[in-house]
Coordinates of C-alpha atoms in Angstrom, one line a residue:
M455 CA -42.2 -43.9 -37.0
P456 CA -41.8 -46.0 -40.1
I457 CA -38.1 -46.5 -41.4
E458 CA -37.5 -46.6 -45.1
S459 CA -34.9 -48.6 -46.9
F460 CA -32.7 -46.7 -49.2
R461 CA -32.9 -47.9 -52.8
P462 CA -31.0 -45.9 -55.3
Q463 CA -30.7 -47.0 -58.9
S464 CA -28.2 -49.9 -59.5
W465 CA -28.1 -50.6 -55.8
N466 CA -28.2 -54.2 -54.7
G467 CA -29.9 -53.8 -51.3
I468 CA -26.9 -53.5 -48.9
D469 CA -24.1 -51.1 -48.7
D470 CA -20.6 -52.6 -48.5
I471 CA -19.3 -49.9 -46.2
V472 CA -21.1 -46.9 -44.7
I473 CA -18.9 -44.0 -43.3
V474 CA -20.7 -41.7 -40.9
G475 CA -19.2 -38.2 -41.3
G476 CA -17.7 -36.1 -44.0
G477 CA -14.6 -34.7 -42.1
L478 CA -10.9 -35.6 -42.6
A479 CA -11.1 -39.1 -41.1
G480 CA -14.1 -40.1 -43.2
L481 CA -12.9 -38.7 -46.5
F482 CA -9.5 -40.1 -46.0
C483 CA -10.8 -43.6 -45.1
A484 CA -13.1 -43.6 -48.1
L485 CA -10.2 -42.7 -50.5
K486 CA -8.0 -45.4 -48.9
L487 CA -10.8 -48.0 -49.4
A488 CA -11.2 -47.2 -53.1
P489 CA -12.1 -49.0 -55.3
R490 CA -14.4 -50.7 -52.8
P491 CA -17.9 -49.3 -52.8
V492 CA -18.3 -46.8 -50.0
T493 CA -21.2 -44.6 -49.0
I494 CA -20.5 -41.4 -47.0
L495 CA -23.4 -40.0 -45.0
A496 CA -22.7 -36.4 -44.1
A497 CA -25.0 -34.2 -42.0
A498 CA -23.8 -31.1 -43.9
P499 CA -22.2 -30.7 -47.4
I500 CA -18.8 -32.3 -47.1
G501 CA -16.2 -29.7 -46.0
Q502 CA -18.8 -27.9 -44.0
G503 CA -19.7 -28.8 -40.4
A504 CA -16.3 -30.6 -39.9
S505 CA -13.8 -29.4 -37.3
S506 CA -11.1 -30.6 -39.7
A507 CA -11.7 -27.7 -42.1
W508 CA -11.3 -25.2 -39.2
A509 CA -7.9 -26.6 -38.1
Q510 CA -5.4 -23.8 -38.3
G511 CA -2.1 -25.2 -37.0
G512 CA -1.4 -28.2 -39.2
I513 CA -0.2 -31.8 -38.9
A514 CA 2.6 -32.9 -36.7
A515 CA 5.1 -35.3 -38.3
A516 CA 8.7 -36.1 -37.5
M517 CA 10.3 -35.3 -40.9
S518 CA 13.0 -32.7 -40.3
P519 CA 16.7 -33.3 -40.0
G520 CA 17.5 -34.0 -36.3
D521 CA 13.9 -35.0 -35.5
T522 CA 13.0 -38.6 -34.7
F523 CA 10.0 -40.7 -34.0
D524 CA 11.3 -41.2 -30.5
K525 CA 11.3 -37.4 -29.9
H526 CA 7.8 -37.1 -31.2
V527 CA 6.6 -40.0 -29.1
A528 CA 8.3 -38.5 -26.0
D529 CA 6.6 -35.1 -26.6
T530 CA 3.3 -36.9 -26.9
L531 CA 3.8 -38.8 -23.7
E532 CA 4.8 -35.7 -21.8
A533 CA 1.8 -33.7 -23.0
G534 CA -0.5 -36.7 -22.2
A535 CA 0.2 -36.5 -18.5
G536 CA 1.1 -40.1 -17.8
I537 CA -1.8 -42.0 -19.5
V538 CA -0.8 -42.1 -23.2
D539 CA -0.9 -45.6 -24.8
E540 CA 2.7 -45.6 -25.9
K541 CA 2.3 -48.4 -28.4
M542 CA -0.6 -46.6 -30.1
A543 CA 1.3 -43.3 -30.1
R544 CA 4.3 -45.0 -31.7
F545 CA 2.0 -46.5 -34.5
M546 CA 0.7 -43.0 -35.1
V547 CA 4.0 -41.1 -35.2
S548 CA 5.9 -43.8 -37.2
E549 CA 3.2 -43.7 -40.0
G550 CA 2.9 -39.9 -40.0
P551 CA 5.4 -39.2 -42.8
A552 CA 3.8 -41.7 -45.2
R553 CA 0.4 -40.1 -44.6
I554 CA 1.8 -36.6 -45.2
H555 CA 3.0 -38.0 -48.6
D556 CA -0.5 -39.4 -49.2
L557 CA -1.9 -35.9 -48.7
L558 CA 0.6 -34.4 -51.0
E559 CA -0.5 -36.9 -53.7
Y560 CA -4.1 -35.9 -53.1
G561 CA -3.0 -32.3 -53.9
V562 CA -2.6 -30.6 -50.5
P563 CA -0.4 -27.5 -51.1
F564 CA 1.7 -27.7 -47.9
D565 CA 4.1 -24.8 -47.3
R566 CA 7.6 -25.2 -48.8
D567 CA 10.9 -23.3 -48.5
L568 CA 12.9 -21.9 -51.3
E569 CA 14.4 -25.2 -52.0
G570 CA 11.1 -26.9 -52.4
K571 CA 11.3 -28.8 -49.1
L572 CA 8.4 -29.0 -46.7
L573 CA 8.4 -26.0 -44.3
L574 CA 8.1 -27.2 -40.8
S575 CA 7.0 -25.0 -37.8
R576 CA 7.0 -25.5 -34.1
E577 CA 4.0 -25.4 -31.7
A578 CA 3.6 -25.6 -28.0
A579 CA 5.1 -28.6 -26.2
H580 CA 6.9 -29.8 -29.3
S581 CA 10.7 -30.1 -28.9
E582 CA 11.3 -29.8 -32.6
R583 CA 9.9 -28.0 -35.7
R584 CA 7.6 -30.7 -37.1
I585 CA 4.2 -29.0 -37.9
V586 CA 3.4 -29.1 -41.7
R587 CA 1.2 -26.1 -42.5
V588 CA -0.5 -24.3 -45.3
K589 CA -0.3 -20.5 -45.7
G590 CA 0.4 -20.2 -41.9
D591 CA -3.1 -20.9 -40.6
M592 CA -5.1 -22.5 -43.4
A593 CA -4.1 -26.2 -43.2
G594 CA -7.4 -27.7 -42.4
K595 CA -9.2 -25.8 -45.1
A596 CA -6.7 -26.7 -47.8
I597 CA -6.6 -30.3 -46.8
M598 CA -10.3 -30.7 -46.9
E599 CA -10.5 -28.9 -50.3
A600 CA -8.0 -31.3 -51.8
L601 CA -9.7 -34.4 -50.3
I602 CA -13.1 -33.3 -51.3
A603 CA -12.0 -32.9 -54.9
A604 CA -10.4 -36.4 -54.8
V605 CA -13.6 -37.9 -53.3
R606 CA -15.8 -36.2 -56.0
N607 CA -13.5 -37.8 -58.6
T608 CA -13.7 -41.3 -57.2
P609 CA -16.5 -43.3 -58.8
S610 CA -16.6 -45.9 -56.0
I611 CA -17.4 -43.3 -53.4
R612 CA -21.1 -42.2 -53.1
V613 CA -21.7 -39.1 -51.0
L614 CA -25.1 -38.4 -49.5
E615 CA -25.2 -35.0 -47.9
G616 CA -27.8 -33.8 -45.5
Y617 CA -28.3 -37.2 -43.8
V618 CA -28.1 -36.9 -40.0
V619 CA -27.3 -40.4 -38.6
E620 CA -29.3 -41.0 -35.4
E621 CA -28.9 -44.6 -34.6
L622 CA -26.6 -47.6 -35.1
V623 CA -28.4 -50.8 -35.9
R624 CA -27.2 -53.7 -33.9
E625 CA -28.1 -57.3 -34.5
G626 CA -26.6 -59.6 -31.8
R627 CA -22.9 -59.0 -31.7
F628 CA -22.8 -56.9 -34.8
I629 CA -23.5 -53.5 -36.1
S630 CA -25.4 -54.1 -39.3
G631 CA -26.2 -50.6 -40.5
V632 CA -27.4 -47.2 -39.5
V633 CA -30.6 -45.1 -39.5
A634 CA -30.4 -41.6 -40.7
R635 CA -32.8 -38.6 -41.1
P636 CA -32.5 -36.8 -44.5
D637 CA -33.0 -33.1 -45.3
A638 CA -30.3 -32.0 -42.9
G639 CA -32.0 -33.8 -40.1
Q640 CA -35.3 -32.0 -40.5
S641 CA -37.3 -34.7 -42.4
K642 CA -40.2 -36.5 -40.6
R643 CA -38.9 -39.8 -42.2
R644 CA -36.0 -41.9 -41.3
V645 CA -34.0 -44.1 -43.6
H646 CA -32.3 -47.4 -43.0
F647 CA -28.9 -48.1 -44.6
P648 CA -27.8 -51.8 -44.1
A649 CA -24.1 -52.3 -44.2
R650 CA -21.4 -54.9 -43.9
A651 CA -19.2 -52.4 -42.1
V652 CA -19.9 -49.0 -40.4
V653 CA -17.1 -46.5 -39.9
L654 CA -18.0 -43.8 -37.4
C655 CA -16.2 -40.5 -38.1
S656 CA -18.7 -38.1 -36.6
G657 CA -16.5 -35.6 -34.9
G658 CA -16.2 -34.1 -31.4
V659 CA -18.3 -32.7 -28.6
G660 CA -17.6 -28.9 -28.5
H661 CA -21.2 -27.8 -28.7
L662 CA -22.1 -29.6 -25.5
F663 CA -20.5 -26.4 -24.0
A664 CA -21.5 -22.8 -24.1
V665 CA -18.1 -21.6 -25.5
T666 CA -16.3 -23.6 -28.2
T667 CA -14.2 -23.3 -31.3
N668 CA -16.0 -26.2 -32.9
P669 CA -18.8 -26.1 -35.6
W670 CA -22.4 -26.7 -34.6
E671 CA -22.3 -30.3 -35.8
A672 CA -19.7 -31.3 -33.2
C673 CA -22.2 -32.0 -30.5
G674 CA -21.3 -35.5 -29.4
Q675 CA -23.9 -37.5 -31.3
G676 CA -21.5 -40.1 -32.4
V677 CA -20.2 -40.9 -28.9
G678 CA -23.8 -41.0 -27.7
M679 CA -25.0 -43.3 -30.5
A680 CA -22.1 -45.7 -29.9
A681 CA -22.6 -45.8 -26.2
R682 CA -26.4 -46.4 -26.6
A683 CA -25.5 -49.4 -28.9
G684 CA -23.2 -50.8 -26.2
A685 CA -19.8 -49.6 -27.1
I686 CA -17.1 -48.9 -24.5
I687 CA -16.3 -45.3 -24.1
A688 CA -12.8 -44.3 -23.0
D689 CA -11.5 -41.3 -21.1
P690 CA -14.6 -39.2 -21.5
E691 CA -13.6 -36.7 -18.7
F692 CA -10.6 -35.4 -20.7
V693 CA -11.8 -32.3 -22.6
Q694 CA -9.2 -29.9 -24.0
F695 CA -9.8 -26.2 -23.9
H696 CA -8.0 -24.0 -26.4
P697 CA -6.6 -21.2 -24.3
T698 CA -6.8 -18.5 -27.1
A699 CA -10.2 -18.5 -28.7
I700 CA -10.9 -14.9 -29.7
N701 CA -13.3 -13.3 -27.2
I702 CA -15.7 -11.4 -29.3
G703 CA -19.0 -13.1 -28.4
R704 CA -19.3 -15.3 -31.5
D705 CA -20.7 -18.8 -31.3
P706 CA -18.6 -20.8 -32.3
A707 CA -15.7 -18.7 -31.2
P708 CA -13.0 -18.1 -33.8
L709 CA -9.5 -19.3 -33.0
A710 CA -6.2 -17.5 -32.5
T711 CA -4.0 -20.4 -33.6
E712 CA -1.3 -22.0 -31.4
A713 CA 1.2 -21.1 -34.1
L714 CA 1.1 -17.4 -33.1
R715 CA 2.5 -18.3 -29.7
G716 CA 5.0 -20.6 -31.4
D717 CA 6.1 -17.6 -33.4
G718 CA 6.7 -15.5 -30.2
A719 CA 3.3 -13.8 -29.3
H720 CA 2.8 -13.2 -25.6
L721 CA -0.2 -13.5 -23.3
V722 CA -0.8 -10.4 -21.2
N723 CA -3.6 -9.2 -18.9
S724 CA -5.1 -5.7 -19.1
A725 CA -2.2 -4.3 -17.1
G726 CA 0.3 -5.7 -19.8
H727 CA 1.7 -8.3 -17.4
R728 CA 2.8 -11.6 -18.9
F729 CA 1.0 -13.8 -16.4
M730 CA 2.1 -17.2 -17.8
L731 CA 5.7 -16.6 -16.7
D732 CA 4.3 -16.7 -13.2
I733 CA 2.7 -20.1 -13.7
H734 CA 5.1 -22.2 -15.9
E735 CA 8.7 -22.0 -17.0
D736 CA 7.7 -22.4 -20.6
G737 CA 5.3 -19.4 -20.4
E738 CA 3.0 -19.2 -23.3
L739 CA 4.3 -22.5 -24.7
A740 CA 3.3 -24.5 -21.7
P741 CA 0.8 -27.5 -22.2
R742 CA -2.6 -26.2 -23.3
D743 CA -4.4 -27.2 -20.0
I744 CA -2.0 -25.1 -18.0
V745 CA -2.3 -22.1 -20.4
S746 CA -6.1 -22.5 -20.4
R747 CA -6.3 -22.3 -16.6
G748 CA -3.9 -19.3 -16.6
V749 CA -6.1 -17.4 -19.1
F750 CA -9.3 -18.6 -17.3
A751 CA -8.0 -17.2 -14.0
E752 CA -7.2 -13.8 -15.5
V753 CA -10.7 -13.6 -17.1
Q754 CA -12.4 -14.7 -13.9
A755 CA -10.5 -12.1 -11.9
G756 CA -11.7 -9.3 -14.2
R757 CA -8.3 -8.5 -15.6
G758 CA -8.9 -10.1 -19.0
A759 CA -6.5 -12.0 -21.1
F760 CA -5.0 -10.8 -24.4
L761 CA -2.7 -12.2 -27.0
D762 CA -0.1 -9.6 -28.0
C763 CA 1.2 -10.3 -31.5
T764 CA 2.2 -6.7 -32.3
S765 CA 6.0 -7.3 -31.9
A766 CA 6.3 -11.0 -32.8
V767 CA 4.1 -10.8 -36.0
G768 CA 3.2 -7.2 -36.5
A769 CA 2.7 -6.0 -40.1
H770 CA 3.2 -9.5 -41.4
F771 CA -0.1 -10.6 -39.7
P772 CA -2.4 -10.4 -42.8
D773 CA -0.1 -12.6 -44.9
M774 CA 1.1 -15.0 -42.2
F775 CA -2.2 -15.6 -40.5
P776 CA -5.0 -14.5 -42.9
T777 CA -7.8 -16.4 -41.2
V778 CA -7.1 -15.1 -37.7
Y779 CA -6.6 -11.6 -39.1
A780 CA -10.0 -11.6 -40.9
S781 CA -11.7 -12.7 -37.7
C782 CA -10.2 -10.0 -35.7
I783 CA -10.8 -7.2 -38.2
A784 CA -14.5 -8.3 -38.5
A785 CA -14.7 -7.7 -34.7
G786 CA -13.0 -4.3 -34.9
V787 CA -9.6 -5.5 -33.5
D788 CA -6.5 -4.9 -35.6
P789 CA -4.0 -7.5 -34.4
V790 CA -1.1 -5.6 -36.1
T791 CA -1.4 -2.8 -33.6
R792 CA -3.6 -4.2 -30.7
P793 CA -3.6 -7.3 -28.5
I794 CA -6.4 -9.8 -29.2
P795 CA -8.9 -10.5 -26.4
V796 CA -8.9 -14.3 -25.7
V797 CA -10.8 -16.8 -23.6
P798 CA -10.5 -20.6 -23.2
A799 CA -13.0 -22.5 -25.3
V800 CA -13.7 -26.2 -25.7
H801 CA -11.5 -27.3 -28.6
Y802 CA -10.9 -31.1 -28.6
H803 CA -12.2 -34.2 -26.8
M804 CA -9.4 -36.6 -25.9
G805 CA -12.1 -39.2 -24.9
G806 CA -14.5 -41.0 -27.1
V807 CA -15.3 -44.5 -28.5
L808 CA -12.6 -47.0 -27.5
T809 CA -10.7 -48.4 -30.5
D810 CA -7.8 -50.7 -31.0
A811 CA -4.8 -50.2 -33.4
E812 CA -6.9 -51.1 -36.4
G813 CA -9.8 -48.7 -35.5
R814 CA -12.1 -51.5 -34.3
T815 CA -14.5 -50.7 -31.5
S816 CA -15.8 -53.1 -28.9
I817 CA -18.6 -54.0 -31.1
D818 CA -18.1 -56.2 -34.2
G819 CA -18.9 -54.4 -37.5
L820 CA -18.2 -51.0 -36.1
W821 CA -14.9 -49.1 -36.7
A822 CA -14.2 -45.5 -35.7
A823 CA -11.7 -42.8 -36.5
G824 CA -11.0 -39.1 -35.7
E825 CA -12.3 -37.1 -32.7
V826 CA -15.2 -39.4 -32.0
T827 CA -12.6 -42.0 -30.8
S828 CA -10.3 -42.5 -27.9
T829 CA -7.3 -44.4 -29.3
G830 CA -5.2 -43.5 -26.3
V831 CA -2.6 -41.5 -28.3
H832 CA -3.6 -38.2 -26.6
G833 CA -3.8 -39.4 -23.0
A834 CA -5.1 -36.7 -20.8
N835 CA -4.1 -33.8 -23.0
R836 CA -3.6 -33.7 -26.7
L837 CA -0.3 -32.5 -28.1
A838 CA -0.9 -29.7 -30.6
S839 CA -1.4 -30.8 -34.2
N840 CA -1.5 -34.5 -33.3
S841 CA -5.3 -34.6 -34.0
L842 CA -5.1 -34.4 -37.8
L843 CA -2.3 -36.9 -37.7
E844 CA -4.3 -39.4 -35.7
A845 CA -7.3 -39.0 -38.0
V846 CA -5.3 -39.9 -41.2
V847 CA -3.2 -42.6 -39.6
F848 CA -6.1 -44.6 -38.1
A849 CA -8.4 -43.9 -41.1
A850 CA -5.8 -45.6 -43.3
R851 CA -5.4 -48.5 -40.8
I852 CA -9.2 -49.0 -40.8
A853 CA -9.2 -49.2 -44.6
E854 CA -6.5 -51.9 -44.5
N855 CA -8.2 -53.8 -41.8
I856 CA -11.6 -53.8 -43.6
K857 CA -9.9 -54.9 -46.8
G858 CA -8.3 -57.8 -45.0
M859 CA -11.4 -58.9 -43.1
L860 CA -14.3 -58.5 -45.6
P861 CA -14.5 -60.3 -48.9
E862 CA -14.2 -58.1 -52.0
P863 CA -17.6 -57.2 -53.3
K864 CA -18.7 -56.6 -56.9
L865 CA -18.1 -53.0 -57.7
N866 CA -21.4 -51.2 -58.4
D867 CA -21.3 -48.3 -60.8
W868 CA -23.2 -45.6 -59.1
G869 CA -22.4 -43.0 -61.8
E870 CA -22.1 -39.5 -60.5
N871 CA -21.7 -38.9 -56.8
A872 CA -24.9 -37.7 -55.1
G873 CA -25.5 -34.0 -55.7
E874 CA -24.5 -31.4 -53.3
S875 CA -27.1 -30.1 -50.9
D876 CA -27.5 -26.4 -50.2
D877 CA -28.9 -27.3 -46.7
L878 CA -26.8 -26.9 -43.7
V879 CA -27.6 -29.0 -40.7
T880 CA -29.1 -27.1 -37.8
I881 CA -29.0 -28.5 -34.4
E882 CA -32.2 -27.6 -32.5
D883 CA -31.6 -24.3 -30.8
S884 CA -33.9 -25.4 -28.0
A885 CA -34.1 -24.3 -24.4
A886 CA -33.0 -27.8 -23.2
L887 CA -29.9 -27.7 -25.4
K888 CA -29.0 -24.2 -24.2
R889 CA -29.5 -25.4 -20.6
L890 CA -27.3 -28.3 -21.2
R891 CA -24.5 -26.2 -22.8
R892 CA -24.6 -23.8 -19.9
L893 CA -24.5 -26.6 -17.3
M894 CA -21.5 -28.1 -19.0
S895 CA -19.6 -24.9 -19.2
D896 CA -20.4 -23.9 -15.6
H897 CA -19.6 -27.2 -14.0
V898 CA -17.7 -29.5 -16.4
G899 CA -15.4 -26.9 -17.9
V900 CA -11.9 -25.7 -17.2
I901 CA -12.4 -26.1 -13.4
R902 CA -14.6 -28.8 -11.9
S903 CA -15.7 -29.8 -8.4
R904 CA -17.7 -32.5 -6.8
E905 CA -20.7 -30.4 -6.0
G906 CA -20.8 -28.9 -9.5
L907 CA -20.5 -32.3 -11.2
M908 CA -23.3 -33.7 -8.9
T909 CA -25.5 -30.8 -9.9
T910 CA -24.8 -31.4 -13.6
I911 CA -25.4 -35.1 -13.4
R912 CA -28.8 -34.7 -11.7
E913 CA -29.8 -32.0 -14.2
I914 CA -28.8 -34.2 -17.1
A915 CA -31.1 -36.9 -15.6
T916 CA -34.0 -34.4 -15.6
L917 CA -33.3 -33.3 -19.2
E918 CA -33.3 -37.0 -20.3
R919 CA -36.7 -37.5 -18.8
E920 CA -38.2 -34.3 -20.2
N921 CA -36.9 -34.7 -23.8
T922 CA -37.6 -37.7 -25.9
R923 CA -36.1 -36.8 -29.3
M924 CA -33.4 -39.4 -30.4
R925 CA -30.9 -36.7 -31.5
F926 CA -31.2 -34.9 -28.2
H927 CA -30.7 -38.3 -26.4
N928 CA -27.5 -39.0 -28.3
I929 CA -26.2 -35.5 -27.3
V930 CA -27.2 -35.7 -23.7
T931 CA -25.8 -39.2 -23.4
T932 CA -22.4 -37.9 -24.3
A933 CA -22.7 -35.1 -21.8
K934 CA -23.6 -37.7 -19.1
L935 CA -20.5 -39.8 -19.9
I936 CA -18.2 -36.8 -19.7
A937 CA -19.7 -35.7 -16.4
A938 CA -19.8 -39.1 -14.8
G939 CA -16.2 -39.7 -15.9
A940 CA -15.2 -36.4 -14.4
Y941 CA -17.1 -37.2 -11.1
L942 CA -15.4 -40.6 -10.8
R943 CA -11.9 -39.3 -11.4
E944 CA -10.9 -37.8 -8.0
E945 CA -7.7 -36.1 -9.1
S946 CA -6.5 -33.5 -11.6
R947 CA -4.6 -34.7 -14.7
G948 CA -4.3 -33.0 -18.2
G949 CA -7.5 -31.6 -19.4
H950 CA -9.3 -32.6 -16.2
F951 CA -9.0 -30.3 -13.3
R952 CA -10.8 -30.8 -10.0
S953 CA -10.6 -27.9 -7.6
D954 CA -11.3 -30.3 -4.7
F955 CA -8.6 -32.7 -5.9
P956 CA -6.0 -30.4 -7.5
E957 CA -3.1 -32.9 -7.5
Q958 CA -2.4 -35.9 -9.6
K959 CA -2.7 -39.3 -7.8
A960 CA -0.6 -42.3 -8.7
S961 CA -3.7 -44.5 -8.2
W962 CA -5.4 -42.7 -11.1
K963 CA -2.5 -43.0 -13.5
H964 CA -4.5 -45.1 -15.9
R965 CA -7.1 -44.6 -18.6
T966 CA -10.9 -44.7 -17.9
F967 CA -13.2 -47.2 -19.5
L968 CA -16.9 -46.5 -19.1
T969 CA -20.2 -48.0 -20.5
L970 CA -23.5 -46.2 -20.6
A971 CA -24.8 -48.7 -18.0
E972 CA -22.0 -47.7 -15.7
A973 CA -22.7 -44.0 -16.2
D974 CA -26.4 -44.6 -15.5
R975 CA -25.5 -46.2 -12.2
V976 CA -23.7 -43.1 -11.2
V977 CA -26.8 -41.1 -12.1
A978 CA -29.0 -43.4 -10.1
E979 CA -26.7 -43.2 -7.0
L980 CA -26.7 -39.4 -7.1
S981 CA -30.4 -39.3 -7.6
E982 CA -30.9 -41.6 -4.5
T983 CA -28.5 -39.5 -2.5
K984 CA -30.5 -36.3 -3.2
A985 CA -33.8 -38.0 -2.5
A986 CA -32.4 -39.2 0.9

């Protein structure tokens, strides 16, 4: 298929910097790079299709009296189950307050107390109140709205919406651009964007699984693209399930924010029993992987799981948590008077493209930020509200690194930003994708086993042979990396639980680094075993 070169008016033939993705990391990086020329390629209109906009809890930052960077780092290390990169975590935590002030300058209306100070909340596994929120559960939406307005008003940032990036262009050691498909990925033509630097901010992997809280666009294409270009992928087996997705049959599943449990809501089964107290001393505020397995066990046993907010929040629910309240009411559940049915759902991927402290990947010319990456700050299990913090901290570090490495170009005047698109990207709702999502949920979900992982890896190999579309290959490549990583790690740790290896092993107290070639070797070995 022919690939066109993009030639807008007043364009000199090569983009200085191309950012793939219009979520928090991508927009923040673009703003930090200003006034350098930047092109943002977004599959959907910016603000739509990004998990950032759906984040309810907020951003964690050690800013309250009595809190310290050391305490925040300690909580992050504890949640990460022994494999957090402490140096990277300390970078993230120590730069958090400065990034919060950046967001305030961009117009984010964080909640304040009567004295005008930032109002800080507590979430699971945090030892202090350090979550900066907006109207209880609207942080992601408010942050994105403020950044979108700032981006639209920055003349050095060109936004091209409806461009689905399908391929990273590699020339020798360098990534030299990207290839994208316009018209929300439905066009028959593909367009080549040469670039001096590519920043991958394409989001997570939730829609590789049948039950997820993530938008459709979070289907792992960025990890797959990077792996196919030769990038090292780190910790792919660690997938975090949010324990309290609202169980009303919607895809994606709406979220009952962690902040509800932080404010005292209880998890009960159909008999009204608080089952988490039988599992962990912290009850509902135990680390997410433990709560997820507890909820999963109740659902699997037929007792169901419910989040009872009637006493802790009660009549204040509509004002304190309007997003959750609206989702419940739409499903016929009044959370003021009735417990909310919940189920674990894929929420966040701790694994992804390996980056260093400056956001550089293992391939020259390619940087990455946000959920597509594995910086090491989350270890085996992300601490609540550290994800938005990670996105802004490392997006800013990337901007500084690029400014220091690349010569300053002549600023092109592109005039107005590219017009908004009414098209929403639609991932093909094919039988192959449905089959993949069900496989991943059944065998690479909350609880995993050797047999289930072997079955999944062999099925993935079949799906690869039967489907040739590049977008599907990016998606299935990420699934293969996650399944292979889970198969190789013969222990349980954080977001990775093996029923056949239920305990942690000291020999596995380290991060995983995997290339596509290594994952393919696992596939080949299992295929040979089956044939024999």
